[in-house]
Tab-separated table of C-alpha atoms in Angstrom:
chain	number	residue	atom	x	y	z
W	1	MET	CA	15.042	175.326	-116.053
W	2	THR	CA	15.150	178.879	-116.620
W	3	ALA	CA	12.451	181.119	-117.481
W	4	THR	CA	15.326	182.257	-121.061
W	5	LEU	CA	13.850	179.149	-122.985
W	6	ASP	CA	11.774	180.505	-126.041
W	7	PHE	CA	8.350	178.815	-126.558
W	8	GLU	CA	8.947	175.653	-129.770
W	9	THR	CA	11.485	174.790	-127.495
W	10	LEU	CA	9.495	175.017	-124.303
W	11	HIS	CA	6.225	173.494	-126.544
W	12	GLN	CA	8.219	170.608	-127.559
W	13	LEU	CA	9.709	169.930	-123.606
W	14	ALA	CA	6.047	170.315	-122.461
W	15	GLN	CA	4.643	168.084	-125.066
W	16	SER	CA	7.528	165.732	-123.841
W	17	GLY	CA	4.964	165.565	-120.746
W	18	ASP	CA	8.384	167.728	-118.677
W	19	PRO	CA	5.773	168.825	-116.067
W	20	GLU	CA	8.300	171.889	-114.959
W	21	ALA	CA	7.756	172.612	-119.422
W	22	GLN	CA	3.797	172.474	-119.095
W	23	PHE	CA	3.867	175.126	-115.957
W	24	GLN	CA	6.007	176.921	-117.723
W	25	LEU	CA	4.100	176.912	-120.662
W	26	GLY	CA	0.901	177.659	-118.828
W	27	ARG	CA	2.529	180.960	-117.666
W	28	LEU	CA	3.676	181.932	-120.225
W	29	HIS	CA	-0.259	181.689	-121.411
W	30	VAL	CA	-0.871	184.112	-118.704
W	31	SER	CA	1.163	186.067	-120.287
W	32	ARG	CA	-0.392	186.039	-123.209
W	33	GLU	CA	-4.174	186.370	-121.316
W	34	ALA	CA	-4.641	183.128	-123.653
W	35	TRP	CA	-6.561	181.292	-120.290
W	36	SER	CA	-7.733	177.859	-121.643
W	37	ARG	CA	-4.146	177.009	-123.277
W	38	ALA	CA	-3.564	177.606	-119.427
W	39	ARG	CA	-5.605	176.070	-118.578
W	40	ARG	CA	-4.679	172.411	-120.029
W	41	SER	CA	-1.073	173.906	-119.936
W	42	PHE	CA	-1.455	173.828	-115.531
W	43	ARG	CA	-3.542	170.545	-115.513
W	44	GLU	CA	-0.974	168.040	-116.756
W	45	ALA	CA	1.790	169.634	-115.244
W	46	ALA	CA	-0.550	169.339	-112.011
W	47	GLY	CA	-1.457	165.829	-112.966
W	48	HIS	CA	1.749	165.371	-112.226
W	49	GLY	CA	2.153	166.810	-108.509
W	50	HIS	CA	3.621	169.905	-109.835
W	51	ALA	CA	2.826	172.061	-107.425
W	52	GLY	CA	3.070	175.263	-109.168
W	53	ALA	CA	0.841	174.014	-111.224
W	54	LEU	CA	-1.849	173.189	-108.858
W	55	ASN	CA	-1.537	176.806	-107.492
W	56	GLU	CA	-1.870	178.596	-110.614
W	57	LEU	CA	-4.513	175.626	-112.095
W	58	GLY	CA	-6.710	176.359	-108.213
W	59	MET	CA	-5.811	180.161	-108.746
W	60	LEU	CA	-7.596	180.592	-111.985
W	61	LEU	CA	-10.784	178.421	-110.482
W	62	LEU	CA	-11.052	180.610	-107.618
W	63	PHE	CA	-11.628	183.678	-109.103
W	64	GLY	CA	-12.753	182.546	-112.353
W	65	ILE	CA	-10.214	183.809	-114.526
W	66	GLY	CA	-11.460	182.904	-118.567
W	67	LEU	CA	-13.890	180.668	-117.274
W	68	PRO	CA	-17.077	181.223	-114.866
W	69	PRO	CA	-15.737	180.554	-110.939
W	70	GLU	CA	-15.604	176.939	-109.625
W	71	PRO	CA	-14.324	177.028	-106.171
W	72	ARG	CA	-15.703	174.061	-105.011
W	73	GLU	CA	-12.742	173.133	-107.335
W	74	ALA	CA	-10.221	176.190	-106.813
W	75	LEU	CA	-10.750	174.475	-102.952
W	76	ALA	CA	-9.111	171.152	-103.261
W	77	LEU	CA	-6.883	172.348	-105.964
W	78	LEU	CA	-5.463	174.426	-102.832
W	79	HIS	CA	-5.739	171.991	-100.548
W	80	GLN	CA	-2.844	169.559	-103.122
W	81	ALA	CA	-0.862	172.091	-103.415
W	82	GLU	CA	-0.323	172.719	-100.725
W	83	ALA	CA	0.535	169.760	-99.786
W	84	ALA	CA	2.554	169.930	-102.659
W	85	GLY	CA	4.807	172.399	-101.336
W	86	ALA	CA	3.288	175.776	-102.763
W	87	GLY	CA	3.655	178.786	-100.507
W	88	GLN	CA	0.815	180.780	-102.134
W	89	ALA	CA	-1.889	177.803	-101.390
W	90	PRO	CA	-1.418	178.212	-97.846
W	91	TYR	CA	-1.095	181.930	-97.780
W	92	GLN	CA	-4.333	182.223	-100.023
W	93	LEU	CA	-6.493	179.275	-97.837
W	94	ALA	CA	-5.621	181.559	-94.647
W	95	LEU	CA	-6.871	184.507	-96.787
W	96	MET	CA	-10.120	183.052	-97.087
W	97	GLY	CA	-10.496	182.040	-93.529
W	98	TRP	CA	-11.600	185.743	-92.595
W	99	CYS	CA	-14.807	185.323	-93.976
W	100	ASP	CA	-15.815	182.016	-92.739
W	101	SER	CA	-16.868	179.931	-96.130
W	102	TYR	CA	-15.124	177.257	-97.876
W	103	VAL	CA	-12.603	177.746	-95.079
W	104	ARG	CA	-13.587	178.106	-90.837
W	105	LEU	CA	-11.932	181.175	-89.689
W	106	ASP	CA	-9.306	179.318	-87.199
W	107	MET	CA	-7.150	181.744	-86.287
W	108	ALA	CA	-5.003	179.570	-84.767
W	109	GLN	CA	-4.886	177.718	-88.085
W	110	MET	CA	-4.633	180.593	-90.485
W	111	ALA	CA	-1.709	181.983	-88.667
W	112	ALA	CA	0.037	178.494	-89.160
W	113	ARG	CA	-1.102	179.216	-92.718
W	114	VAL	CA	1.191	181.865	-93.284
W	115	ARG	CA	3.651	181.940	-91.346
W	116	GLU	CA	4.297	178.112	-93.542
W	117	ALA	CA	3.520	180.180	-96.519
W	118	ALA	CA	6.867	182.298	-95.531
W	119	LEU	CA	9.275	180.162	-95.286
W	120	ARG	CA	8.624	178.756	-98.231
W	121	ASP	CA	9.449	182.072	-99.647
W	122	PHE	CA	6.228	183.880	-100.848
W	123	ALA	CA	6.731	187.616	-100.893
W	124	PRO	CA	3.226	188.918	-99.965
W	125	ALA	CA	3.421	186.266	-96.437
W	126	LEU	CA	6.278	187.513	-95.193
W	127	ARG	CA	5.529	190.975	-95.624
W	128	ALA	CA	2.716	190.348	-94.307
W	129	CYS	CA	4.159	188.189	-90.692
W	130	ALA	CA	6.765	191.377	-91.015
W	131	LEU	CA	3.402	193.550	-90.657
W	132	LEU	CA	1.833	190.437	-88.138
W	133	PHE	CA	4.902	190.280	-85.332
W	134	ALA	CA	4.991	193.983	-85.367
W	135	ARG	CA	2.495	193.795	-83.202
W	136	MET	CA	3.237	190.469	-81.479
W	137	ASP	CA	4.392	191.489	-77.523
W	138	GLY	CA	7.373	189.183	-76.993
W	139	VAL	CA	8.832	189.205	-80.317
W	140	ALA	CA	12.298	190.770	-81.100
W	141	ALA	CA	11.754	193.559	-83.694
W	142	THR	CA	15.313	191.766	-85.620
W	143	VAL	CA	12.118	188.269	-86.784
W	144	SER	CA	9.707	191.480	-88.439
W	145	ASP	CA	12.480	193.400	-89.837
W	146	ASP	CA	14.348	189.398	-91.972
W	147	CYS	CA	10.694	188.952	-92.700
W	148	LEU	CA	10.333	192.227	-94.541
W	149	ALA	CA	14.112	192.301	-96.105
W	150	ARG	CA	13.347	189.327	-97.956
W	151	ALA	CA	10.411	189.465	-99.439
W	152	ALA	CA	11.891	193.277	-100.430
W	153	THR	CA	14.887	191.074	-102.181
W	154	LEU	CA	12.604	188.611	-103.454
W	155	GLY	CA	11.441	191.960	-105.628
W	156	ASP	CA	7.755	192.884	-103.916
W	157	ALA	CA	7.927	196.719	-104.315
W	158	VAL	CA	5.762	197.016	-100.685
W	159	SER	CA	7.758	195.506	-99.198
W	160	GLN	CA	10.918	197.027	-100.882
W	161	TYR	CA	9.464	200.345	-99.527
W	162	LEU	CA	8.145	199.958	-96.620
W	163	TRP	CA	11.590	199.199	-95.192
W	164	ALA	CA	13.130	201.527	-97.303
W	165	LEU	CA	10.997	203.282	-94.359
W	166	ARG	CA	12.259	201.707	-91.540
W	167	LEU	CA	15.495	201.566	-92.436
W	168	ARG	CA	15.137	206.113	-93.306
W	169	ALA	CA	13.777	206.191	-90.336
W	170	ARG	CA	17.295	205.154	-88.416
W	171	GLY	CA	18.956	207.062	-89.784
W	172	ALA	CA	20.028	204.226	-92.811
W	173	THR	CA	19.429	206.746	-94.961
W	174	ASP	CA	21.701	205.289	-98.239
W	175	ALA	CA	20.250	201.955	-97.131
W	176	SER	CA	16.758	203.480	-97.691
W	177	ASN	CA	18.006	205.364	-101.509
W	178	ALA	CA	18.900	201.769	-102.584
W	179	TRP	CA	15.294	200.009	-101.915
W	180	ALA	CA	13.609	203.237	-102.322
W	181	ALA	CA	14.813	202.842	-106.426
W	182	GLN	CA	13.703	199.049	-106.684
W	183	ALA	CA	10.098	200.633	-105.614
W	184	ALA	CA	10.530	202.922	-107.528
W	185	ALA	CA	12.528	201.086	-110.503
W	186	ARG	CA	8.749	199.107	-110.146
W	187	GLY	CA	6.073	201.681	-110.364
W	188	LEU	CA	5.693	202.111	-106.619
W	189	PRO	CA	4.528	206.625	-106.971
W	190	ARG	CA	5.530	206.344	-102.579
W	191	ALA	CA	8.694	205.458	-102.942
W	192	ALA	CA	9.919	207.982	-106.192
W	193	ALA	CA	9.164	210.043	-103.646
W	194	LEU	CA	10.504	209.382	-100.861
W	195	LEU	CA	14.341	208.697	-102.903
W	196	GLY	CA	13.673	212.443	-104.634
W	197	ASP	CA	16.686	213.423	-106.239
W	198	ALA	CA	18.714	211.348	-104.598
W	199	THR	CA	21.191	207.972	-106.550
W	200	PRO	CA	21.509	205.362	-104.392
W	201	ALA	CA	24.746	204.807	-103.016
W	202	ALA	CA	25.603	201.807	-103.668
W	203	PRO	CA	22.967	198.071	-104.874
W	204	ALA	CA	21.001	197.161	-101.428
W	205	ALA	CA	21.658	194.342	-99.307
W	206	GLN	CA	20.038	191.324	-99.885
W	207	ALA	CA	18.900	188.952	-97.527
W	208	ALA	CA	18.160	185.113	-97.343
W	209	PRO	CA	15.852	183.069	-96.699
W	210	LEU	CA	14.067	182.489	-93.145
W	211	ALA	CA	15.209	178.614	-91.376
W	212	GLN	CA	12.245	179.199	-89.031
W	213	LEU	CA	10.345	181.755	-87.791
W	214	PRO	CA	8.802	182.098	-83.851
W	215	PRO	CA	4.572	180.834	-83.754
W	216	LEU	CA	2.529	183.513	-85.455
W	217	THR	CA	-0.856	184.575	-83.448
W	218	LEU	CA	-3.790	185.916	-84.493
W	219	THR	CA	-5.710	187.251	-81.143
W	220	CYS	CA	-8.855	190.816	-80.733
W	221	PRO	CA	-6.929	193.286	-80.937
W	222	ALA	CA	-7.538	195.523	-78.230
W	223	PRO	CA	-10.005	198.001	-77.852
W	224	ALA	CA	-9.674	201.381	-78.890
W	225	SER	CA	-9.738	204.967	-77.799
W	226	VAL	CA	-13.060	206.348	-78.470
W	227	SER	CA	-15.223	209.322	-77.827
W	228	ARG	CA	-18.944	209.502	-78.973
W	229	HIS	CA	-19.682	212.197	-80.666
W	230	SER	CA	-24.094	211.419	-82.017
W	231	ASP	CA	-26.220	209.126	-80.213
W	232	SER	CA	-29.126	208.902	-82.769
W	233	PRO	CA	-28.064	209.116	-85.501
W	234	LEU	CA	-24.938	206.673	-83.574
W	235	ILE	CA	-21.252	209.184	-84.582
W	236	GLU	CA	-18.646	207.844	-83.667
W	237	THR	CA	-14.493	208.260	-83.085
W	238	PHE	CA	-11.505	205.877	-82.437
W	239	GLU	CA	-8.032	206.957	-81.401
W	240	ASP	CA	-4.478	205.309	-82.952
W	241	LEU	CA	-6.639	202.304	-84.523
W	242	LEU	CA	-4.030	201.559	-87.517
W	243	GLY	CA	-0.691	202.581	-86.151
W	244	GLY	CA	1.972	204.461	-89.156
W	245	GLU	CA	3.016	202.231	-90.960
W	246	GLU	CA	-0.139	199.807	-91.944
W	247	CYS	CA	-1.422	203.313	-92.824
W	248	GLU	CA	1.633	203.255	-95.344
W	249	PHE	CA	1.781	199.278	-95.924
W	250	ILE	CA	-2.186	200.777	-96.878
W	251	ILE	CA	-1.772	203.249	-99.029
W	252	ALA	CA	1.291	201.652	-100.928
W	253	LEU	CA	-0.213	198.400	-101.841
W	254	GLY	CA	-3.276	200.795	-104.335
W	255	GLU	CA	-1.861	203.898	-105.229
W	256	PRO	CA	-0.233	202.036	-108.865
W	257	TYR	CA	-4.176	201.861	-108.936
W	258	LEU	CA	-6.091	205.153	-107.709
W	259	ARG	CA	-8.017	206.332	-110.212
W	260	ARG	CA	-10.896	209.179	-110.552
W	261	SER	CA	-13.607	208.558	-108.938
W	262	VAL	CA	-17.177	208.157	-109.396
W	263	THR	CA	-20.658	208.614	-107.452
W	264	ILE	CA	-24.145	208.285	-107.975
W	265	PRO	CA	-25.651	211.824	-108.223
W	266	GLY	CA	-29.241	212.019	-108.144
W	267	ASN	CA	-31.599	208.709	-108.707
W	268	GLN	CA	-29.971	206.913	-111.655
W	269	GLN	CA	-28.320	203.961	-111.471
W	270	VAL	CA	-25.353	204.851	-112.686
W	271	LEU	CA	-21.807	205.253	-111.484
W	272	VAL	CA	-20.223	208.535	-113.118
W	273	GLN	CA	-17.752	210.759	-112.343
W	274	HIS	CA	-18.811	214.019	-111.798
W	275	GLU	CA	-17.737	217.159	-109.966
W	276	HIS	CA	-19.711	216.361	-106.797
W	277	ARG	CA	-17.091	213.877	-106.621
W	278	THR	CA	-13.466	214.789	-107.685
W	279	SER	CA	-11.428	211.793	-105.248
W	280	SER	CA	-9.302	209.238	-106.996
W	281	ASN	CA	-9.781	205.486	-105.777
W	282	HIS	CA	-9.018	202.312	-106.054
W	283	SER	CA	-11.447	199.186	-104.153
W	284	PHE	CA	-9.231	196.795	-103.532
W	285	TYR	CA	-11.555	193.155	-105.015
W	286	SER	CA	-10.772	189.658	-103.758
W	287	PHE	CA	-8.160	188.988	-105.645
W	288	GLN	CA	-6.330	192.218	-105.463
W	289	GLU	CA	-6.457	191.331	-101.608
W	290	ASP	CA	-3.365	190.334	-99.046
W	291	PHE	CA	-3.686	188.310	-95.688
W	292	ALA	CA	-2.273	191.487	-94.570
W	293	LEU	CA	-4.838	194.247	-95.707
W	294	ARG	CA	-7.431	191.213	-94.791
W	295	TRP	CA	-5.813	191.594	-90.541
W	296	LEU	CA	-6.141	195.486	-91.010
W	297	GLN	CA	-9.334	195.173	-92.282
W	298	TRP	CA	-10.811	192.479	-89.560
W	299	ARG	CA	-9.191	194.725	-87.056
W	300	VAL	CA	-10.943	197.723	-87.520
W	301	LEU	CA	-14.198	196.273	-87.969
W	302	ALA	CA	-13.503	193.809	-84.416
W	303	GLN	CA	-14.122	197.640	-82.594
W	304	ILE	CA	-17.918	197.461	-83.719
W	305	ASP	CA	-18.054	193.839	-83.534
W	306	ALA	CA	-18.712	193.641	-87.322
W	307	PRO	CA	-18.015	190.007	-89.215
W	308	MET	CA	-15.811	190.273	-92.661
W	309	ALA	CA	-18.122	188.442	-94.403
W	310	ASN	CA	-20.758	191.190	-95.275
W	311	ALA	CA	-18.701	193.519	-95.579
W	312	GLU	CA	-17.467	195.739	-99.115
W	313	HIS	CA	-14.451	195.378	-100.571
W	314	LEU	CA	-11.762	197.927	-98.755
W	315	ASP	CA	-11.961	200.962	-100.380
W	316	LEU	CA	-8.852	203.786	-100.926
W	317	LEU	CA	-8.974	207.237	-101.139
W	318	ARG	CA	-7.070	210.018	-102.693
W	319	TYR	CA	-7.833	214.180	-102.455
W	320	LEU	CA	-5.487	216.722	-103.711
W	321	PRO	CA	-5.434	220.739	-102.971
W	322	GLY	CA	-8.641	221.577	-103.318
W	323	GLN	CA	-9.690	218.155	-104.667
W	324	GLU	CA	-13.688	217.339	-102.252
W	325	TYR	CA	-16.560	214.905	-101.301
W	326	ARG	CA	-19.766	217.072	-101.569
W	327	PRO	CA	-22.249	216.997	-99.441
W	328	HIS	CA	-23.705	212.493	-99.569
W	329	ARG	CA	-25.357	210.077	-97.973
W	330	ASP	CA	-23.964	206.394	-98.608
W	331	TYR	CA	-26.712	203.945	-98.013
W	332	LEU	CA	-27.739	203.139	-101.860
W	333	PRO	CA	-30.332	203.338	-103.520
W	334	PRO	CA	-33.447	201.872	-103.104
W	335	GLY	CA	-33.298	199.138	-107.150
W	336	MET	CA	-28.996	199.561	-106.462
W	337	SER	CA	-27.623	195.857	-106.927
W	338	GLY	CA	-27.251	193.724	-104.176
W	339	ASN	CA	-29.763	195.824	-102.121
W	340	SER	CA	-32.536	193.972	-101.438
W	341	ALA	CA	-34.239	192.146	-98.462
W	342	LEU	CA	-34.182	188.931	-100.113
W	343	PRO	CA	-31.876	186.685	-97.883
W	344	GLU	CA	-29.825	185.883	-100.548
W	345	GLN	CA	-27.919	189.531	-100.955
W	346	PRO	CA	-25.907	191.704	-98.735
W	347	GLY	CA	-29.260	193.814	-98.597
W	348	GLN	CA	-28.699	197.842	-96.527
W	349	ARG	CA	-25.774	199.708	-95.713
W	350	VAL	CA	-24.946	199.822	-92.316
W	351	HIS	CA	-22.367	200.500	-90.783
W	352	THR	CA	-19.722	203.465	-92.913
W	353	LEU	CA	-16.064	203.264	-91.858
W	354	PHE	CA	-13.242	206.008	-93.235
W	355	ILE	CA	-9.925	205.533	-91.627
W	356	TYR	CA	-7.553	208.148	-91.951
W	357	LEU	CA	-4.382	207.166	-93.454
W	358	ALA	CA	-2.523	210.665	-93.077
W	359	SER	CA	-2.575	213.378	-91.253
W	360	VAL	CA	-3.710	216.455	-93.460
W	361	ALA	CA	-1.978	220.150	-93.705
W	362	ALA	CA	-5.677	222.568	-93.316
W	363	GLY	CA	-9.553	221.767	-94.555
W	364	GLY	CA	-10.133	217.868	-95.479
W	365	GLU	CA	-12.564	217.736	-92.897
W	366	THR	CA	-15.148	215.011	-92.899
W	367	ASP	CA	-18.010	217.299	-92.529
W	368	PHE	CA	-21.943	216.512	-90.985
W	369	PRO	CA	-23.849	219.749	-91.972
W	370	LEU	CA	-26.732	219.056	-90.528
W	371	LEU	CA	-25.843	217.842	-87.156
W	372	GLY	CA	-22.302	220.656	-86.814
W	373	LEU	CA	-19.625	217.981	-86.309
W	374	ARG	CA	-16.659	217.931	-88.402
W	375	VAL	CA	-13.687	215.486	-87.830
W	376	SER	CA	-10.096	216.484	-88.254
W	377	PRO	CA	-8.319	213.738	-90.518
W	378	ARG	CA	-5.369	212.427	-88.157
W	379	VAL	CA	-3.016	209.727	-88.772
W	380	GLY	CA	-4.384	205.940	-87.427
W	381	ARG	CA	-7.798	207.974	-86.609
W	382	ALA	CA	-10.775	206.666	-88.076
W	383	VAL	CA	-14.582	207.705	-88.768
W	384	HIS	CA	-17.576	205.482	-87.736
W	385	PHE	CA	-21.693	206.021	-87.856
W	386	HIS	CA	-24.791	204.396	-88.618
W	387	ASN	CA	-26.590	204.484	-92.134
W	388	LEU	CA	-29.877	203.286	-91.116
W	389	LEU	CA	-32.923	203.599	-88.244
W	390	PRO	CA	-33.988	201.160	-85.732
W	391	ASP	CA	-36.382	200.221	-87.800
W	392	GLY	CA	-33.703	199.566	-91.030
W	393	GLN	CA	-34.919	202.435	-92.713
W	394	PRO	CA	-31.933	204.850	-94.252
W	395	ASP	CA	-31.629	207.955	-92.123
W	396	ALA	CA	-31.580	211.061	-93.797
W	397	ARG	CA	-29.164	212.768	-90.815
W	398	THR	CA	-26.542	211.079	-91.939
W	399	LEU	CA	-25.755	213.214	-94.812
W	400	HIS	CA	-21.337	213.958	-94.092
W	401	ALA	CA	-19.111	215.500	-97.005
W	402	GLY	CA	-15.894	215.505	-97.250
W	403	MET	CA	-14.620	218.848	-97.200
W	404	PRO	CA	-11.822	220.524	-99.291
W	405	VAL	CA	-8.284	219.296	-98.713
W	406	ILE	CA	-5.989	222.788	-98.653
W	407	GLU	CA	-3.199	221.735	-97.780
W	408	GLY	CA	-2.008	218.372	-98.210
W	409	VAL	CA	-3.083	214.772	-99.181
W	410	LYS	CA	-5.273	213.228	-97.346
W	411	TRP	CA	-5.519	209.312	-98.034
W	412	LEU	CA	-8.140	207.435	-95.822
W	413	ALA	CA	-10.000	203.232	-96.724
W	414	THR	CA	-12.809	203.511	-96.361
W	415	LEU	CA	-14.874	200.103	-95.030
W	416	TRP	CA	-19.025	199.743	-95.634
W	417	THR	CA	-21.025	196.941	-94.712
W	418	ARG	CA	-24.137	194.979	-95.612
W	419	GLN	CA	-27.125	193.741	-93.761
W	420	ARG	CA	-25.574	189.942	-94.583
W	421	ARG	CA	-23.279	188.015	-95.714
W	422	TYR	CA	-21.323	189.958	-98.972
W	423	ARG	CA	-17.797	187.966	-99.571
W	424	GLU	CA	-17.484	184.089	-99.678
W	425	PHE	CA	-13.741	184.526	-99.681
C-alpha cells in the first residue's frame, strides 16, 4: 500500500479491517500528533499481528507519548513485534539492554539483535553495525562499508554524511559530494559544510539490501592510555578513547538539535541562559539515542568501571570562537531534583567525563584554576574527575572552566554519573 492514499480512502480501508491501512492511518495520526487516535489504529492493526503496528504501539507506550509510560506492556509488544519481523523492535530491545533493567545486559543477545535489525533493513541498526564492524578484528572493511552504504541509501542523513567522509578520504570526491548533498538536504549542517559550494556531478550510487552479515560481537574495550594529573581530587586524561569517525558520528547526530546552553547561577534552582555559559548543547534523551551512541558511552564508562544505568544522558556541546564556560562546579546544589540520599533517587554527581570530539586550533582548554592545571582539546581525548570527597560530600576543589575558544570550534561530549541508578532503559 502506498502512502499516497487520501485520508478518506485510508480511513475506509482501515474500517473495513485492512491491517496495513490501519497501520498507515496510525502513522498519519502520529504525524498530526493525534496520539489517542494513533494508538487506536495501531491496536487494531496489532490485533491482526501487524509487525509495524506492534512496534509503533510499543514505542508510544515505552516513552509515554500522549499518555503515561507503560514499560511492561511496551516490552511485551516489542517482543511480539520482534517475533513478527519488525526491524526496529530487536534494535530497541538491544538498546535497552545497556541499562540492565527491563532487558538484561547480555552482550551476545544484544549483538545478535542489532545484527538481525540490520538484516531487516533498519537504518540505525545498519549504521550501528558499520561502526561496530569497523572496530572488530578479523572483519573485512567492506562489511562496514556495505552497512553504511545501505543505511545511506535508506535515507539516514548521519549515515550519508559518514559515508561521504569515507569516500572523500579515499579520493572519491564526486561520490562524496553526491552523498553530502543528500545529507545536507535532510538538514545536516556538517554535511552542508563538507559539500561547500560543490555541485554533485552525478546521483549517489544506491546500495542493495544485505543478504548476510558476519557474527557481531561486543567485547570490553582495552584500557586507554591514561595520565594522572591529580590524586586528590582525582583528575586524569585518557588518550584516543574514541576514533575520529566515532567523534564525527556524535557531532552529526546531535548538531541539528543544538540550543543555547543554560546553567544554574548562584544558589538558584532554575536553569537559565546566562553570560557565564555561552556554548550551545543538546542532551540525547532516551528516545533520541541509538545503539551506537550507547556503545560509545559504554566504552567510555568502562574506563572508570561505572554502569550505564548510573549515567545521565550524554550531552553534546559546541563552543564557537569567543564562547566559554566560566569557572563552575559540576556537583548539584542541595535540593536539586533527584539529589537526595533516598535510595530510589539517583543522588549526587560522582564522575565527570569530557570527551573532546575535535581538536581546537587555539584556546578552549579545560582549566582547573585551584589546581594550576589546564588540558587542551584533542580529538578522542577524555578528561575524567571525581566531584565528591571520600565521605560523599562535594569537593570544591573541582572548580573548572571551559576557556574561551580563540580559533576553531570546540566540540565535546559530557557524561556525568550519579551515586545510584539514573536510567531504567
